[in-house]
C-alpha cells in the first residue's frame, strides 16, 4: 500500500493576511458608498435644520390661515384682541412690536 500523503503545512501569518485582503477587497466599494451616504445625510440634515425658520414661516404663517373643511376660518380663529397675556400685557402691541399680525 502507498503511504498516506503528508498533511499540508499550516499557512503562515503573512499568507493569512494576504488571503483576508483578497477576500475583503469587495468591501471597498461598500465602504466608499457608505461614506457618500453619510456625507449626503449630513448635508440634508444641515439644510433641513438651517431652513427651519423658512419652513415655519411657510407652514405656520402662510398655510395656517388657509380655510379648510375642518377649520373654515383657518387654524388661528381667535382675534388677537381676545387674547390676554398672563402678565397683563396687550398681545396686539406685542405682535406689532415683533412685526407679526
C-alpha positions as a Python dict, from the first residue, in 0.01 Angstrom:
ca = {
    (1, 'X'): (0, 0, 0),
    (2, 'X'): (101, 357, -74),
    (3, 'X'): (190, 579, 220),
    (4, 'X'): (-68, 845, 321),
    (5, 'X'): (3, 1193, 187),
    (6, 'X'): (167, 1432, 427),
    (7, 'X'): (-65, 1698, 575),
    (8, 'X'): (-43, 2043, 418),
    (9, 'X'): (169, 2288, 618),
    (10, 'X'): (-24, 2544, 822),
    (11, 'X'): (-40, 2884, 649),
    (12, 'X'): (192, 3149, 784),
    (13, 'X'): (53, 3473, 926),
    (14, 'X'): (156, 3656, 609),
    (15, 'X'): (-43, 3412, 396),
    (16, 'X'): (-346, 3455, 625),
    (17, 'X'): (-330, 3837, 588),
    (18, 'X'): (-297, 3809, 210),
    (19, 'X'): (-599, 3579, 197),
    (20, 'X'): (-805, 3825, 406),
    (21, 'X'): (-710, 4117, 177),
    (22, 'X'): (-818, 3926, -131),
    (23, 'X'): (-1140, 3806, 34),
    (24, 'X'): (-1240, 4151, 162),
    (25, 'X'): (-1150, 4355, -145),
    (26, 'X'): (-1518, 4384, -240),
    (27, 'X'): (-1584, 4573, 85),
    (28, 'X'): (-1402, 4878, -52),
    (29, 'X'): (-1700, 4962, -275),
    (30, 'X'): (-1942, 4924, 17),
    (31, 'X'): (-1724, 5140, 243),
    (32, 'X'): (-1698, 5423, -9),
    (33, 'X'): (-2074, 5417, -76),
    (34, 'X'): (-2128, 5423, 299),
    (35, 'X'): (-1909, 5736, 325),
    (36, 'X'): (-2103, 5912, 48),
    (37, 'X'): (-2434, 5824, 213),
    (38, 'X'): (-2307, 5959, 545),
    (39, 'X'): (-2193, 6287, 389),
    (40, 'X'): (-2520, 6321, 197),
    (41, 'X'): (-2725, 6265, 513),
    (42, 'X'): (-2527, 6535, 698),
    (43, 'X'): (-2581, 6779, 411),
    (44, 'X'): (-2956, 6707, 404),
    (45, 'X'): (-2983, 6738, 782),
    (46, 'X'): (-2796, 7071, 773),
    (47, 'X'): (-3024, 7208, 500),
    (48, 'X'): (-3329, 7099, 699),
    (49, 'X'): (-3210, 7242, 1031),
    (50, 'X'): (-3081, 7569, 886),
    (51, 'X'): (-3402, 7604, 688),
    (52, 'X'): (-3633, 7562, 989),
    (53, 'X'): (-3711, 7935, 1016),
    (54, 'X'): (-3814, 7930, 649),
    (55, 'X'): (-4019, 7613, 696),
    (56, 'X'): (-4201, 7768, 993),
    (57, 'X'): (-4269, 8088, 801),
    (58, 'X'): (-4416, 7891, 513),
    (59, 'X'): (-4613, 7637, 714),
    (60, 'X'): (-4729, 7847, 1009),
    (61, 'X'): (-4781, 8195, 872),
    (62, 'X'): (-4885, 8118, 515),
    (63, 'X'): (-5070, 7789, 533),
    (64, 'X'): (-5217, 7821, 884),
    (65, 'X'): (-5468, 8088, 780),
    (66, 'X'): (-5596, 7894, 478),
    (67, 'X'): (-5959, 7787, 519),
    (68, 'X'): (-6009, 7411, 538),
    (69, 'X'): (-6303, 7180, 568),
    (70, 'X'): (-6226, 7119, 936),
    (71, 'X'): (-6123, 7479, 1011),
    (72, 'X'): (-6328, 7717, 792),
    (73, 'X'): (-6166, 8031, 939),
    (74, 'X'): (-5812, 7891, 933),
    (75, 'X'): (-5627, 7745, 1228),
    (76, 'X'): (-5594, 8080, 1407),
    (77, 'X'): (-5957, 8177, 1453),
    (78, 'X'): (-5915, 8382, 1773),
    (79, 'X'): (-5866, 8755, 1727),
    (80, 'X'): (-5553, 8897, 1894),
    (81, 'X'): (-5768, 9145, 2090),
    (82, 'X'): (-5935, 8850, 2267),
    (83, 'X'): (-5604, 8707, 2392),
    (84, 'X'): (-5491, 8812, 2740),
    (85, 'X'): (-5130, 8757, 2848),
    (86, 'X'): (-5078, 8615, 3195),
    (87, 'X'): (-4866, 8916, 3293),
    (88, 'X'): (-5131, 9164, 3171),
    (89, 'X'): (-4951, 9288, 2856),
    (90, 'X'): (-5151, 9364, 2543),
    (91, 'X'): (-5094, 9090, 2284),
    (92, 'X'): (-5175, 9325, 1992),
    (93, 'X'): (-4892, 9558, 2092),
    (94, 'X'): (-4651, 9265, 2136),
    (95, 'X'): (-4737, 9132, 1791),
    (96, 'X'): (-4695, 9475, 1633),
    (97, 'X'): (-4355, 9517, 1803),
    (98, 'X'): (-4246, 9179, 1667),
    (99, 'X'): (-4367, 9262, 1315),
    (100, 'X'): (-4637, 8992, 1321),
    (101, 'X'): (-5008, 9021, 1267),
}
